[in-house]
CSV table of C-alpha atoms in Angstrom, one decimal:
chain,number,residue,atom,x,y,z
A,1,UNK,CA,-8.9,-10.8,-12.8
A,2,UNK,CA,-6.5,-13.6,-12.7
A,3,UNK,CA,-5.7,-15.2,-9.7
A,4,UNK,CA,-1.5,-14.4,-9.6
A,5,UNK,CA,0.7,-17.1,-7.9
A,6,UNK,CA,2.8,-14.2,-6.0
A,7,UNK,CA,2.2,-14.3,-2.5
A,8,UNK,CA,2.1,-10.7,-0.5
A,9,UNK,CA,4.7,-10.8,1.4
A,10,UNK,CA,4.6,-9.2,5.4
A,11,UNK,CA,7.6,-6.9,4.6
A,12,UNK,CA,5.7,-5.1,1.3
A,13,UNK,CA,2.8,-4.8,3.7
A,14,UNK,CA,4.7,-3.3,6.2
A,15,UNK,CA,6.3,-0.9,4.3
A,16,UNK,CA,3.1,0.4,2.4
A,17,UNK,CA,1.5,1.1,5.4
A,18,UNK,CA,4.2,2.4,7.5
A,19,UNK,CA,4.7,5.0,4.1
A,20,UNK,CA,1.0,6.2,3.7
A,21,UNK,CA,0.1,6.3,7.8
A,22,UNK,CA,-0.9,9.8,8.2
A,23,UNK,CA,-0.4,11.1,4.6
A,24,UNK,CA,-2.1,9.5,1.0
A,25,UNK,CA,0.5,8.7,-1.8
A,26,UNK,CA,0.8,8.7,-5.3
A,27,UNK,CA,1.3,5.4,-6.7
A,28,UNK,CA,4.9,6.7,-8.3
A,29,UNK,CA,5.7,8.4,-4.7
A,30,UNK,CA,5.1,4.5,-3.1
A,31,UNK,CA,6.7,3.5,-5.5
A,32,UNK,CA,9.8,5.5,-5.0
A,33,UNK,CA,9.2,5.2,-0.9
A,34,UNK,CA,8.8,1.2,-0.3
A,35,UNK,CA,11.5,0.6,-3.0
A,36,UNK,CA,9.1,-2.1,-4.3
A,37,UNK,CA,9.0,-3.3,-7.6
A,38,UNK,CA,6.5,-1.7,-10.0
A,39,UNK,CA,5.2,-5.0,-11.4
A,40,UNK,CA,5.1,-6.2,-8.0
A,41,UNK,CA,3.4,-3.4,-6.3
A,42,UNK,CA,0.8,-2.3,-9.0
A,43,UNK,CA,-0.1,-6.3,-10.1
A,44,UNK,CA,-0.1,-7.8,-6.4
A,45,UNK,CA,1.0,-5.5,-3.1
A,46,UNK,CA,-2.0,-3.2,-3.8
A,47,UNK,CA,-4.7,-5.4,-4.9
A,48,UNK,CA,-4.3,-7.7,-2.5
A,49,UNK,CA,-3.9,-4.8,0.1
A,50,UNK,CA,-7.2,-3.3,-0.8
A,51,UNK,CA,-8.9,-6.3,-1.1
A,52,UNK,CA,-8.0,-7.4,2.3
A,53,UNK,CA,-9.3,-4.0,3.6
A,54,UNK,CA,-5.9,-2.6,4.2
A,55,UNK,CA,-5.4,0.4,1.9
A,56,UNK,CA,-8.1,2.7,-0.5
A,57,UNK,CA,-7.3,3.9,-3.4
A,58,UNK,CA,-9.2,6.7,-4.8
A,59,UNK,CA,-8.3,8.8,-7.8
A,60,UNK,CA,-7.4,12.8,-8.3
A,61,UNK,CA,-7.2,14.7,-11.4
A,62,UNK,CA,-3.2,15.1,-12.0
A,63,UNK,CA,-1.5,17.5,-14.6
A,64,UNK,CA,-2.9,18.2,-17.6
A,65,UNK,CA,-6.1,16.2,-16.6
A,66,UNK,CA,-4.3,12.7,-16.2
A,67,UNK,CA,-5.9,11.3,-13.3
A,68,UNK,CA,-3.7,9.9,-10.3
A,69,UNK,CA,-3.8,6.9,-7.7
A,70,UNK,CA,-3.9,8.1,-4.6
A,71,UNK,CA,-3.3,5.3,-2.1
A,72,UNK,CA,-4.5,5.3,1.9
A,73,UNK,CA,-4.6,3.7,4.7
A,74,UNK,CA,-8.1,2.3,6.2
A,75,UNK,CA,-8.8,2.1,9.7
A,76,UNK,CA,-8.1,-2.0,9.8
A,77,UNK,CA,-4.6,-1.2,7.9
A,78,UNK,CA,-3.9,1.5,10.8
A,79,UNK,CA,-4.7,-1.3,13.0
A,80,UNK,CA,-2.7,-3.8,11.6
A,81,UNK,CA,0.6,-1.3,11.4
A,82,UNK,CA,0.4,-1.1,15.2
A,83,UNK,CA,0.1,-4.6,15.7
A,84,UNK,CA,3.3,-5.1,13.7
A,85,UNK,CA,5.2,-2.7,15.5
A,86,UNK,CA,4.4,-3.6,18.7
A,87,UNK,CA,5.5,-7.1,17.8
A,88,UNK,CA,8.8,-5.2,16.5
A,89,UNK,CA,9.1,-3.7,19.5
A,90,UNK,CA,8.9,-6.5,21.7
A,91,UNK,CA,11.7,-8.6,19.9
C-alpha cells in the first residue's frame, strides 16, 4: 500500500473512538458520526487506526449479501480514549 503523506490527526482519533466505545459501527454510520471526510477516514483515519492497534475492523454480511465494515475499538484504543479524556478533563 502506499505510504500517504496525510498525517492522522488527534482530533479524528478522538472522535472515532469516542463514537465506537461500547458499540461497533458501520463504516457509513462513522462516517455520518465523526463528520470526517470519506477520503480521509476510509484512505488514512482507519488504517492508520488499525495499524497502530487502536480499532478492528471485521466484516458482516449486509443486505442483499453485500458485506459491511464493522469498526471496533481494541482494548489499547479504550485505553488511549481514557487517557485523552482525562487530559480533557484536567484542562
Amino acid at each position: 500500500m502506499k505510504e500517504r503523506s496525510n498525517p492522522l490527526r488527534c482530533e479524528h482519533v478522538t472522535k472515532v473512538l469516542e463514537n465506537i466505545y461500547g458499540k461497533p459501527l458501520s463504516l457509513s454510520e462513522l462516517q455520518t458520526l465523526t463528520g470526517i471526510s470519506p477520503s480521509a477516514l476510509y484512505f488514512t483515519v482507519l488504517p492508520q487506526m488499525q495499524q497502530l492497534g487502536l480499532i478492528e475492523v471485521t466484516y458482516t454480511e449486509g443486505l442483499h449479501g453485500s458485506v459491511r465494515k464493522i469498526v471496533n475499538i481494541t482494548e489499547k484504543g479504550r485505553k488511549l480514549l481514557e487517557a485523552l479524556v482525562e487530559i480533557r478533563v484536567q484542562q
